[in-house]
Tab-separated table of C-alpha atoms and ligand atoms in Angstrom:
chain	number	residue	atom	x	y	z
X	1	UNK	CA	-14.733	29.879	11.265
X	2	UNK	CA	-11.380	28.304	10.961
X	3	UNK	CA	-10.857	24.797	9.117
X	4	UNK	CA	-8.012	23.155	10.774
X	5	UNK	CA	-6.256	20.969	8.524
X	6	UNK	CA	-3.666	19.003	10.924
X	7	UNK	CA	-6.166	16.408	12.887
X	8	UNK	CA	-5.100	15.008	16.659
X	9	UNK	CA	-6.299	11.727	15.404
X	10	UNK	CA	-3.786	11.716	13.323
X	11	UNK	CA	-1.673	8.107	14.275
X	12	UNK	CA	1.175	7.951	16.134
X	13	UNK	CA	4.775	6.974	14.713
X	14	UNK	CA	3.517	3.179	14.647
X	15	UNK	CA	0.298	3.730	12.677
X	16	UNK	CA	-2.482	3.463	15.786
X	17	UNK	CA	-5.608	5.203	15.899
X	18	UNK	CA	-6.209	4.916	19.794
X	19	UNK	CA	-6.057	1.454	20.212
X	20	UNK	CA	-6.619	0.885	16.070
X	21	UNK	CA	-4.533	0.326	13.260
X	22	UNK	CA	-0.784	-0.537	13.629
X	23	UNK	CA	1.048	-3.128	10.937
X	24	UNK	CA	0.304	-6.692	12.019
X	25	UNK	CA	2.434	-8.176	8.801
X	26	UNK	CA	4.856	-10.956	8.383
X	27	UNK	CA	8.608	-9.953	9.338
X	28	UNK	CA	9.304	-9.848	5.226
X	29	UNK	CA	6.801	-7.663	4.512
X	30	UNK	CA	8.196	-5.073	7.176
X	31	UNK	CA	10.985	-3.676	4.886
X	32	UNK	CA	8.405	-2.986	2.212
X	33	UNK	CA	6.160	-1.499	4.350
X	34	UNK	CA	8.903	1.306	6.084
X	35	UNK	CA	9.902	2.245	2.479
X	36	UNK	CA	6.543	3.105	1.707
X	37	UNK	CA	6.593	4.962	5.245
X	38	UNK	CA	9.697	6.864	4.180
X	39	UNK	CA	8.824	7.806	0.951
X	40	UNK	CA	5.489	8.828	1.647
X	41	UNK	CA	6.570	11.224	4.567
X	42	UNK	CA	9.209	12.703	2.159
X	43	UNK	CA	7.053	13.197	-0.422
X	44	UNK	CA	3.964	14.769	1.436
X	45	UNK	CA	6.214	17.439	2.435
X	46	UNK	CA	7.930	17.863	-1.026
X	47	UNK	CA	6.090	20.666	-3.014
X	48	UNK	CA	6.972	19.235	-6.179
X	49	UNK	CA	5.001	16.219	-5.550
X	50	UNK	CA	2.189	18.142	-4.341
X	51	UNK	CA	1.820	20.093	-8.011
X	52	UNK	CA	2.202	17.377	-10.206
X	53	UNK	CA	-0.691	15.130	-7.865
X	54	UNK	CA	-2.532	18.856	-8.041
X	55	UNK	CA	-1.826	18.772	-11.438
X	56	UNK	CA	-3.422	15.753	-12.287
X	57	UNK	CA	-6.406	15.964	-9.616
X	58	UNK	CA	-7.380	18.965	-11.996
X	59	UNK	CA	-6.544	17.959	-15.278
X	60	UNK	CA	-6.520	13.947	-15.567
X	61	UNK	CA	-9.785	13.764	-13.441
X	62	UNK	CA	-11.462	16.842	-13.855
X	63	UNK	CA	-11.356	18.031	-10.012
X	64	UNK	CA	-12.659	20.074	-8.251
X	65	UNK	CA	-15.719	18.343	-8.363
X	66	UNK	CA	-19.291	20.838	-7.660
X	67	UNK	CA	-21.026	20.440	-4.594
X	68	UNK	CA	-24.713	20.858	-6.210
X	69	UNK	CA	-28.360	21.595	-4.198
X	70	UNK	CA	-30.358	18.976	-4.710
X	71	UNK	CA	-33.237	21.176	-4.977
X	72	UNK	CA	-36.056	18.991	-6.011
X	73	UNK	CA	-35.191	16.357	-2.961
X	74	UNK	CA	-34.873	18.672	-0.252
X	75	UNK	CA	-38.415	20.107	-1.368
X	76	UNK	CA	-39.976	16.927	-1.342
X	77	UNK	CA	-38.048	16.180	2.272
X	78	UNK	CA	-39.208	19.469	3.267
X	79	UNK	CA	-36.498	19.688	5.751
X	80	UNK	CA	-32.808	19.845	5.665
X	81	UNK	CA	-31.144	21.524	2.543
X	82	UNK	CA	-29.335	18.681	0.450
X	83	UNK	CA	-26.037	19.287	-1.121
X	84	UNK	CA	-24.016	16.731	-3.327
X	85	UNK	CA	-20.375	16.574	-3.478
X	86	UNK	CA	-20.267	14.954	-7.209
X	87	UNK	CA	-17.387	12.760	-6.774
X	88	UNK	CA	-19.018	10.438	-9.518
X	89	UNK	CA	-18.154	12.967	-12.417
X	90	UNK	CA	-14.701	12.282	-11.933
X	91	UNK	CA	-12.633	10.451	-14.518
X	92	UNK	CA	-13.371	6.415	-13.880
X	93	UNK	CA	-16.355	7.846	-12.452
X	94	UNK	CA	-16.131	7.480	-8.673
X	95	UNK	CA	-13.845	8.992	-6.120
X	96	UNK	CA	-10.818	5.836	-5.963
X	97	UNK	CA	-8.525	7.858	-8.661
X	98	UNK	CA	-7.832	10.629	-5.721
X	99	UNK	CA	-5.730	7.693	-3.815
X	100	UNK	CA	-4.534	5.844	-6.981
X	101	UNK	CA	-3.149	8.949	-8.387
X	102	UNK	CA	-1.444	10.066	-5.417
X	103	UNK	CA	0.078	6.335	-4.690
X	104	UNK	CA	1.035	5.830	-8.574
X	105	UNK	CA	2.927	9.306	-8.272
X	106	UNK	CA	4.538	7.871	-5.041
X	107	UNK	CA	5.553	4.600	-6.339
X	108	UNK	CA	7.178	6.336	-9.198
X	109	UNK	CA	9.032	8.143	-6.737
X	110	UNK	CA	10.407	5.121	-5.224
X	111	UNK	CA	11.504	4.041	-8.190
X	112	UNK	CA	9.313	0.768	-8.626
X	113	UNK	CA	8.526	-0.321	-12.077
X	114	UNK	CA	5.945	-2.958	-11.530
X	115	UNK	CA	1.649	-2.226	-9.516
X	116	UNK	CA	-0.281	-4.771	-7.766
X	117	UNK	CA	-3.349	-3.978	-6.754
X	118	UNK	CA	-6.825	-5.674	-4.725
X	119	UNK	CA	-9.869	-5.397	-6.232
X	120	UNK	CA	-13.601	-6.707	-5.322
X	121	UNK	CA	-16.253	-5.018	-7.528
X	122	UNK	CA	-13.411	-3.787	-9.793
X	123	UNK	CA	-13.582	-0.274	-9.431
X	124	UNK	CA	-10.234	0.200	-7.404
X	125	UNK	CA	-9.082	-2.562	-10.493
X	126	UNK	CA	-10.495	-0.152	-13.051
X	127	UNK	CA	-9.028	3.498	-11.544
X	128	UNK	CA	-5.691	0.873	-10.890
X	129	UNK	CA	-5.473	0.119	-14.390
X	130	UNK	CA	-6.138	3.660	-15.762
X	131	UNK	CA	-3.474	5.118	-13.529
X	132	UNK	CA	-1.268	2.330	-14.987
X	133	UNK	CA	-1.961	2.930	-18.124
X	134	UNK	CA	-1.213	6.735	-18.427
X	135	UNK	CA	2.006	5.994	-16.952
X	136	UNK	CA	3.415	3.337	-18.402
X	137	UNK	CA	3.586	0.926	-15.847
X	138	UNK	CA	3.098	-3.002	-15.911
X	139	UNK	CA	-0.278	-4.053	-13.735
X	140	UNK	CA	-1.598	-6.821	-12.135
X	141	UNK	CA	-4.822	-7.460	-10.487
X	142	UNK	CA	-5.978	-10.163	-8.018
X	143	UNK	CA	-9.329	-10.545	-7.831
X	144	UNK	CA	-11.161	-13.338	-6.238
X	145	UNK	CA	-12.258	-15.960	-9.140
X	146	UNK	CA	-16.206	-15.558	-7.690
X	147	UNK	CA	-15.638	-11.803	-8.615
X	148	UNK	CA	-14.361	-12.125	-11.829
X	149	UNK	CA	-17.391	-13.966	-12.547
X	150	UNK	CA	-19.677	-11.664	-11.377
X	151	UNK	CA	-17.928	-8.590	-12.721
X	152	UNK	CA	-17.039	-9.430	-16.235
X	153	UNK	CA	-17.635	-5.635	-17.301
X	154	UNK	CA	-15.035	-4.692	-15.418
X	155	UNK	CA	-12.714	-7.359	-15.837
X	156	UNK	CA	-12.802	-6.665	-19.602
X	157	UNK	CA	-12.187	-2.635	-18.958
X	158	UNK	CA	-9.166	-3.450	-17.059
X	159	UNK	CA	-8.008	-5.631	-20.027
X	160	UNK	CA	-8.600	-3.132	-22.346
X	161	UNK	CA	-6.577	-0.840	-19.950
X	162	UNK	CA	-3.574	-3.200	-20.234
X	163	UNK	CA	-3.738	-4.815	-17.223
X	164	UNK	CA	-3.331	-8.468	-16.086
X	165	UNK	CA	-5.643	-10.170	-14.102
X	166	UNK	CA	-4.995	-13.088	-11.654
X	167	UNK	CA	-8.101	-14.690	-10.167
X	168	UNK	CA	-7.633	-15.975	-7.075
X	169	UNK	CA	-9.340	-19.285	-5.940
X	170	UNK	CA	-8.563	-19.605	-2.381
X	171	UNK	CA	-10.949	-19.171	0.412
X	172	UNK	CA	-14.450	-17.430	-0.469
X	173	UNK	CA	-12.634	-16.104	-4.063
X	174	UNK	CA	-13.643	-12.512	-3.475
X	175	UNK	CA	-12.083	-9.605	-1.855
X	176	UNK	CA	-10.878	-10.618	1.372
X	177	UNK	CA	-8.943	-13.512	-0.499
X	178	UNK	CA	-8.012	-11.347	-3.154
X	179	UNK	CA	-6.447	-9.111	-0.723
X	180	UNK	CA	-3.917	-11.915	0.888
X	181	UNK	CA	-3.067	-12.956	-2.762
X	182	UNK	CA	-1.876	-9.138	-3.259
X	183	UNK	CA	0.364	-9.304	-0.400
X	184	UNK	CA	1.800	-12.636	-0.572
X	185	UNK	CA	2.881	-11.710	-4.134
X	186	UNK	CA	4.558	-8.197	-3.006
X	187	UNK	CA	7.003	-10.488	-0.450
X	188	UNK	CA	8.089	-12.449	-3.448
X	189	UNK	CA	8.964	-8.886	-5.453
X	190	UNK	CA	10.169	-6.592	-3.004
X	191	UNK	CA	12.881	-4.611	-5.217
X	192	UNK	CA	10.740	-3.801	-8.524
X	193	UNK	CA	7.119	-3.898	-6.987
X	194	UNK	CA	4.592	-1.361	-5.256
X	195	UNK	CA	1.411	-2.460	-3.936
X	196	UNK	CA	-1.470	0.159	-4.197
X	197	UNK	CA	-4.026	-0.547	-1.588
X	198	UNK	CA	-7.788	1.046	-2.713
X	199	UNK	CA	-8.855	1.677	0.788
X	200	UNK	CA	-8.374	3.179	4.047
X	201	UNK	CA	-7.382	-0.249	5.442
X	202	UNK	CA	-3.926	-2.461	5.618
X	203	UNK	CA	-0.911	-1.828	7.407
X	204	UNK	CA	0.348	2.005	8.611
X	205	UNK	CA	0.932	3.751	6.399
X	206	UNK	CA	-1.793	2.820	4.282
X	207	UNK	CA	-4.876	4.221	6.451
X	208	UNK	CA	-3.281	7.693	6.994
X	209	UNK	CA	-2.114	8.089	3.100
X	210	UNK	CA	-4.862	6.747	1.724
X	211	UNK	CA	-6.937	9.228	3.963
X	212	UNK	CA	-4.741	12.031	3.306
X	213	UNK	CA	-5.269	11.709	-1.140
X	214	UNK	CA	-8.989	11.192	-0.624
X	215	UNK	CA	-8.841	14.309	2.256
X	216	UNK	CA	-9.213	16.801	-1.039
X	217	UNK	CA	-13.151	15.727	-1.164
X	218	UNK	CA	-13.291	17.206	2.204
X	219	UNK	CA	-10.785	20.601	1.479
X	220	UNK	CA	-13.341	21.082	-1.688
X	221	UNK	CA	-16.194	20.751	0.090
X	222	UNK	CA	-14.431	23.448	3.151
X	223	UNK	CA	-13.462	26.121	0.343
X	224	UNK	CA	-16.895	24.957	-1.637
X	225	UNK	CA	-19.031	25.915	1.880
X	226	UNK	CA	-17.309	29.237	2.235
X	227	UNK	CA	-17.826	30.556	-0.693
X	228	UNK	CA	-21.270	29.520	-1.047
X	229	UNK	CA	-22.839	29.656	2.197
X	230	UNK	CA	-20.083	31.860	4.128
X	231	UNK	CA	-19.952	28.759	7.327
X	232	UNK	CA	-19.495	25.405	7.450
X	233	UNK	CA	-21.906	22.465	6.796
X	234	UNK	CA	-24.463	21.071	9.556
X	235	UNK	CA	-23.554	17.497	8.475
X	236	UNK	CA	-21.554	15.443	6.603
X	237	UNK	CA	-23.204	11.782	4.919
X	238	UNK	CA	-20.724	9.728	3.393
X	239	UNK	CA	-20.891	5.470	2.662
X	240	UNK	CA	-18.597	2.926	4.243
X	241	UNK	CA	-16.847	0.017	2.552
X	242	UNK	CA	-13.339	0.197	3.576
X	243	UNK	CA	-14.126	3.998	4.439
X	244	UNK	CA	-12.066	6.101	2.439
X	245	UNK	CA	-14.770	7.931	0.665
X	246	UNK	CA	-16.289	8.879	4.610
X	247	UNK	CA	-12.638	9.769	6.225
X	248	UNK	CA	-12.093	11.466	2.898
X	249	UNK	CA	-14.712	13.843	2.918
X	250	UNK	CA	-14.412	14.076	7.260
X	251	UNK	CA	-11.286	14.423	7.847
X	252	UNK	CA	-10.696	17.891	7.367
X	253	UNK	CA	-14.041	18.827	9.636
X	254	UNK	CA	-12.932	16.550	12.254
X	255	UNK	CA	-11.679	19.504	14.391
X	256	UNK	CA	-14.992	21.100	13.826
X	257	UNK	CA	-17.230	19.970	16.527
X	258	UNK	CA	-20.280	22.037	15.136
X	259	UNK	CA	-19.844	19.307	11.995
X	260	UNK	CA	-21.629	16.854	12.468
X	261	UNK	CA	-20.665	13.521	10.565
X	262	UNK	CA	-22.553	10.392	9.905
X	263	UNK	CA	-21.094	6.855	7.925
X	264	UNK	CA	-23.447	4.688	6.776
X	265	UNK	CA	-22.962	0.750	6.169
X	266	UNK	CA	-24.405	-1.927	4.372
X	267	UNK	CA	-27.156	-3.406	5.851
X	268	UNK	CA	-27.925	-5.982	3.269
X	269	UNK	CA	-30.707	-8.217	4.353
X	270	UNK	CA	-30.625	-6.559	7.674
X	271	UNK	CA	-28.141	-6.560	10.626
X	272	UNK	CA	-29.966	-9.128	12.526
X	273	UNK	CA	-29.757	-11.727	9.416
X	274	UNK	CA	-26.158	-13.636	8.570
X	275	UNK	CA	-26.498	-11.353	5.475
X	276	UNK	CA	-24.932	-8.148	5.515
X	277	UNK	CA	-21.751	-5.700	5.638
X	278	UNK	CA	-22.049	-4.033	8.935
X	279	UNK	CA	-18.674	-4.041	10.348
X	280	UNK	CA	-18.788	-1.080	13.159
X	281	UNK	CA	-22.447	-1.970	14.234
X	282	UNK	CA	-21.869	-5.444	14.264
X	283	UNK	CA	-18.328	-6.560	14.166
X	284	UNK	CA	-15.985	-6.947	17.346
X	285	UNK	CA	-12.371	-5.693	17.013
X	286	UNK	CA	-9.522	-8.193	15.085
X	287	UNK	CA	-6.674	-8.144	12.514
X	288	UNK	CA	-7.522	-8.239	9.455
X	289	UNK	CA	-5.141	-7.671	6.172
X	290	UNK	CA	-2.520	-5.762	8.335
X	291	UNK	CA	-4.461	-3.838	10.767
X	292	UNK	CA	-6.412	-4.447	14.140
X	293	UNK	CA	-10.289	-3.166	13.535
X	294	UNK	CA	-13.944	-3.779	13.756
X	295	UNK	CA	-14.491	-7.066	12.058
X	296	UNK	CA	-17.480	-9.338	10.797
X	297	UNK	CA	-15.885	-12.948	12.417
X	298	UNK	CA	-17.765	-15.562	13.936
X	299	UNK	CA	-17.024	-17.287	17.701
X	300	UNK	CA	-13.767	-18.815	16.343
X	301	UNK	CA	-12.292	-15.584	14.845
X	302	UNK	CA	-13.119	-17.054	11.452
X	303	UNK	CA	-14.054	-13.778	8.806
X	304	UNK	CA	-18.094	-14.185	7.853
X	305	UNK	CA	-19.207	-13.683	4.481
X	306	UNK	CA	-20.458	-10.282	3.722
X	307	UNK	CA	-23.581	-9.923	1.895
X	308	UNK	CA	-24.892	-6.259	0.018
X	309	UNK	CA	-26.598	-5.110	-3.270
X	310	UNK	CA	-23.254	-3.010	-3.643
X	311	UNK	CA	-20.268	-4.745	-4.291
X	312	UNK	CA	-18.018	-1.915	-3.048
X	313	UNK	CA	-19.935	-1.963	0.275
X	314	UNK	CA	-18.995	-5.501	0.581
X	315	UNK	CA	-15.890	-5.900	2.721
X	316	UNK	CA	-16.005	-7.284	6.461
X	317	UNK	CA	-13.548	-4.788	7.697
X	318	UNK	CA	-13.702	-0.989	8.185
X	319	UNK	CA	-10.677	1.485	8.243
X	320	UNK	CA	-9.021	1.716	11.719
X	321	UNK	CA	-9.349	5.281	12.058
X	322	UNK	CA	-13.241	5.040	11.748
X	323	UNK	CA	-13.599	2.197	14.885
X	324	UNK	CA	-11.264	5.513	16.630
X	325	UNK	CA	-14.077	7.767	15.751
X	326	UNK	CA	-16.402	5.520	16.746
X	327	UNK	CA	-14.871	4.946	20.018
X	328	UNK	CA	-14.935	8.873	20.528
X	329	UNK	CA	-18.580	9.362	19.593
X	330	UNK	CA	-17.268	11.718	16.818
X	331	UNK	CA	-18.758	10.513	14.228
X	332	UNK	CA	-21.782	8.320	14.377
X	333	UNK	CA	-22.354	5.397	12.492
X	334	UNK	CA	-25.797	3.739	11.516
X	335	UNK	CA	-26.460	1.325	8.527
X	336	UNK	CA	-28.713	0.468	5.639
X	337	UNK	CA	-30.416	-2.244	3.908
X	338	UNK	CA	-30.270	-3.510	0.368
X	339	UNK	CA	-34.420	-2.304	-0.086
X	340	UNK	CA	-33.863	1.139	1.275
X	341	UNK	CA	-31.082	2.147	-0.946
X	342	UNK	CA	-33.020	0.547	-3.953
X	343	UNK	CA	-35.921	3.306	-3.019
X	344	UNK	CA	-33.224	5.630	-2.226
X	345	UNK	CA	-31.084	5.559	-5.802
X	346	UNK	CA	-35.126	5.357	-7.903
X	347	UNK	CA	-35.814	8.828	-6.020
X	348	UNK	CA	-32.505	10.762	-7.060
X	349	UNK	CA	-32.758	9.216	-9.967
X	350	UNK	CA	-36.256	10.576	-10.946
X	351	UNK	CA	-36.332	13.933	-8.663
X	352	UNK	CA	-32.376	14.977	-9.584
X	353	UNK	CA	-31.638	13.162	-12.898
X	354	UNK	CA	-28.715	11.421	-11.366
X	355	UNK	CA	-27.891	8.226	-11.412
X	356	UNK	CA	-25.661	7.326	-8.403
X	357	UNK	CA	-23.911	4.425	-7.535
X	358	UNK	CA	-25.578	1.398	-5.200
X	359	UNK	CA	-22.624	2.702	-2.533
X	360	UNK	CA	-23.846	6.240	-1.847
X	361	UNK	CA	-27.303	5.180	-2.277
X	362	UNK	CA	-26.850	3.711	0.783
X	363	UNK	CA	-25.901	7.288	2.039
X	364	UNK	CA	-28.734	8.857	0.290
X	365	UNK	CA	-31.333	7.111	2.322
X	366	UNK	CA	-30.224	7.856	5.480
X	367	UNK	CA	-30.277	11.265	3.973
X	368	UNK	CA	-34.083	10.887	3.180
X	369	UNK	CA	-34.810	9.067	6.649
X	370	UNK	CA	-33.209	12.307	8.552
X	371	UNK	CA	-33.606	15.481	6.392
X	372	UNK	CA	-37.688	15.985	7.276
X	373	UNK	CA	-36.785	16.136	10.679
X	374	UNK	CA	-34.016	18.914	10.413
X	375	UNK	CA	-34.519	22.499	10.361
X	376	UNK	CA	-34.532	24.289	6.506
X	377	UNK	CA	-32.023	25.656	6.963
X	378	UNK	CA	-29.642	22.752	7.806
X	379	UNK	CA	-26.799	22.372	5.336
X	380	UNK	CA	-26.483	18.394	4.829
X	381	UNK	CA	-23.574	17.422	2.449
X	382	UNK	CA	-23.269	14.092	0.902
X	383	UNK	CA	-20.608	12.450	-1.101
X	384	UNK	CA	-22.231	10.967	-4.750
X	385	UNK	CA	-18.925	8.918	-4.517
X	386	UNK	CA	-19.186	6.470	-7.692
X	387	UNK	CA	-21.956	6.842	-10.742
X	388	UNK	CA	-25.160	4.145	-10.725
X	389	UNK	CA	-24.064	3.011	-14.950
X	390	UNK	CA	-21.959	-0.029	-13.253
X	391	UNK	CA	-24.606	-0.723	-11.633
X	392	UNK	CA	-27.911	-0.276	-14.232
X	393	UNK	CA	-27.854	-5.033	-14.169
X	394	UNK	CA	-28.281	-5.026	-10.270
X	395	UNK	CA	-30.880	-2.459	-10.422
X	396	UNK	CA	-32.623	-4.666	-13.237
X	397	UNK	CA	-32.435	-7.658	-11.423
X	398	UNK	CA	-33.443	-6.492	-7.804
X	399	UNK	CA	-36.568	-4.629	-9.509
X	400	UNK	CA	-36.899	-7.734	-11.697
X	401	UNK	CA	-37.405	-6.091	-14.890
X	402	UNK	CA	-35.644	-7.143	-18.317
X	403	UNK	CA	-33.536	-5.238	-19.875
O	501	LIG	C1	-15.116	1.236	-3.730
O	501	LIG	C2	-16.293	2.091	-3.570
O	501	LIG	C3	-16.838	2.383	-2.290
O	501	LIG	C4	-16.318	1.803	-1.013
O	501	LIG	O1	-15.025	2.171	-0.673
O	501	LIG	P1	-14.633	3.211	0.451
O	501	LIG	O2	-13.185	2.954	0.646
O	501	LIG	O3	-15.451	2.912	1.675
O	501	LIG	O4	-14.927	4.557	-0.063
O	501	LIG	C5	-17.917	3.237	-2.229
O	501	LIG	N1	-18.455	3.774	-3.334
O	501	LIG	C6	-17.970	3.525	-4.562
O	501	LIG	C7	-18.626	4.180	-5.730
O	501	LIG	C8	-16.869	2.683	-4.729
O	501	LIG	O5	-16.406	2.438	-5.957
């Protein structure tokens, strides 16, 4: 079976995705955004930049990361084979450092001597900071003031990393403002500063290079396949927040029709409540922070507040190459509430002695839901795409135990 690595879906010269994606930015910003374009497109093809990310991937992080049976689950599912891609065992513990790392290493390129960055939950902040810190570069992070409060374990590892952080206090202080902060501050530096976006979202050429650094979870888990199994996965179960953990790990099987490939969302509360993250099952197409997608937005176009146990779940948007793959019926996309991926991160904790994140517990229980009703031997990869220790004070709280 061959893996074809070059993808149709790739977007055309102007960024779209079918009818997705593009750059919907202020004339100022455009400048900014084509030297990112250029240098990216240079450096993809330059091997030199290719070792030294390779380099790092394998050295700085720890990559490849295993793709483990999770014996004791798929026995007790007594269906479909479980495999995890262990994204959370890389350095910063989850899988943003692939796209920092390769962005950092870009910027550098481009001469700039000064990162901004978005972050919500603070992990993008976090794997920001680290990359910042190893080389030598100045960092500041917007994060929404409501975040900063929420996150303080976070905000104080990015501190200790070096970085600055600027809360933002417009709109509903999280993410989504946090975002807008980020950009309006790169039109007011556009000769020293880059801006390194943490998901597969923004303006072309964010989406496709973001997609492209995180697309070595899916080459591993190709070359991982092969040598284990001799063929290709049945399916591939990854989480969506922006969705570059899912398009990371699909990309490279998108060619594959016999791969079948499932994103789950954030349910919250449940998609019929006001409270939850559900972008592709419930959102209607917009622009949002650059780029036209599926969006959460009420009747006047106005963006709703998300609501999920997971913080990095919690973004009303979604990657514009995922509403493409939705509109092809490639990949399907269901969703998950805040109770099931409680139940689901208690069982891999106790049956696997892993602790994943909130995120790809989400994944996880549409894993459980599915696997009894799948042949044995069905090869089911998911992506463990961030470690549960962030998240031990939710867990306490939702279970209401002290700790
Ligand atoms: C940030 C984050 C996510 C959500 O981001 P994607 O771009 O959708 O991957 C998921 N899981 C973890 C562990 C994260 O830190």
């Amino acid at each position: 079976m061959t893996i074809i690595a070059t993808s149709s879906h790739t977007p055309d010269e102007r960024g779209y995705f079918g009818p997705f994606g593009g750059r919907f930015v202020a004339e100022s910003l455009m400048p900014l955004i084509l030297e990112v374009e250029h240098a990216y497109a240079a450096a993809k093809h330059d091997d030199d930049f290719t070792r030294q990310l390779d380099d790092f991937n394998r050295h700085y992080t720890g990559r490849p990361s295993p793709l483990y049976h999770a014996q004791r689950l798929s026995d007790s599912l007594q269906g479909a084979q479980i495999w995890f891609k262990r994204d959370e065992l890389n350095h910063t513990g989850a899988h943003k450092i692939n796209n920092c790392l390769g962005q950092i290493l870009l910027a550098m390129r481009m001469g700039k001597t000064r990162i901004i960055a978005e972050t919500g939950a603070g992990q993008h902040g976090v794997a920001t900071a680290t990359v910042c810190a190893r080389f030598g570069l100045p960092c500041t992070i917007f994060m929404g003031a409501k975040d900063v409060e929420r996150q303080q374990p976070n905000v104080f590892r990015m501190k200790l990393l070096g970085a600055e952080i600027i809360p933002v206090t417009s709109g509903g202080q999280t993410l989504k403002d946090a975002m807008n902060e980020a950009l309006r501050d790169w039109v007011t530096h556009v000769d020293d500063t880059y801006y390194l976006i943490g998901t597969a979202a923004g303006p072309h050429p964010y989406p496709m290079m973001v997609r492209d650094f995180q697309s070595i979870i899916g080459r591993e888990v190709a070359d991982q396949s092969l040598e284990r199994f001799d063929r290709l996965p049945d399916s591939l179960v990854a989480c969506l927040g922006g969705g570059s953990n899912a398009i990371g790990l699909f990309y490279p099987f998108i060619e594959n029709a016999d791969v079948k490939m499932i994103g789950v969302e954030a349910a919250g509360k449940g998609v019929d409540t006001a409270h939850h993250a559900a972008s592709l099952t419930k959102g209607q197409p917009g622009v949002l922070h650059g780029t036209l997608s599926y969006l959460l937005q009420d009747a006047n176009g106005q963006i709703e507040e998300t609501s999920s146990i997971s913080a990095g779940l919690d973004y009303p948007g979604i990657g514009p190459e995922h509403a493409w793959l939705k509109e092809l019926g490639r990949v399907e996309y269901v969703s998950v509430t805040d109770v099931e991926a409680l139940a689901a991160f208690q069982e891999c904790a106790r049956l696997e002695g892993i602790l994943p994140a909130l995120e790809p517990s989400h994944a996880l229980a549409h894993v459980i839901k599915t696997a009894p009703h799948l042949p044995r031997n069905h090869i089911m990869v998911v992506n463990i795409c961030g470690r549960g220790d962030k998240d031990i004070f939710t867990i306490a709280k939702a279970l209401e135990v002290a700790i």
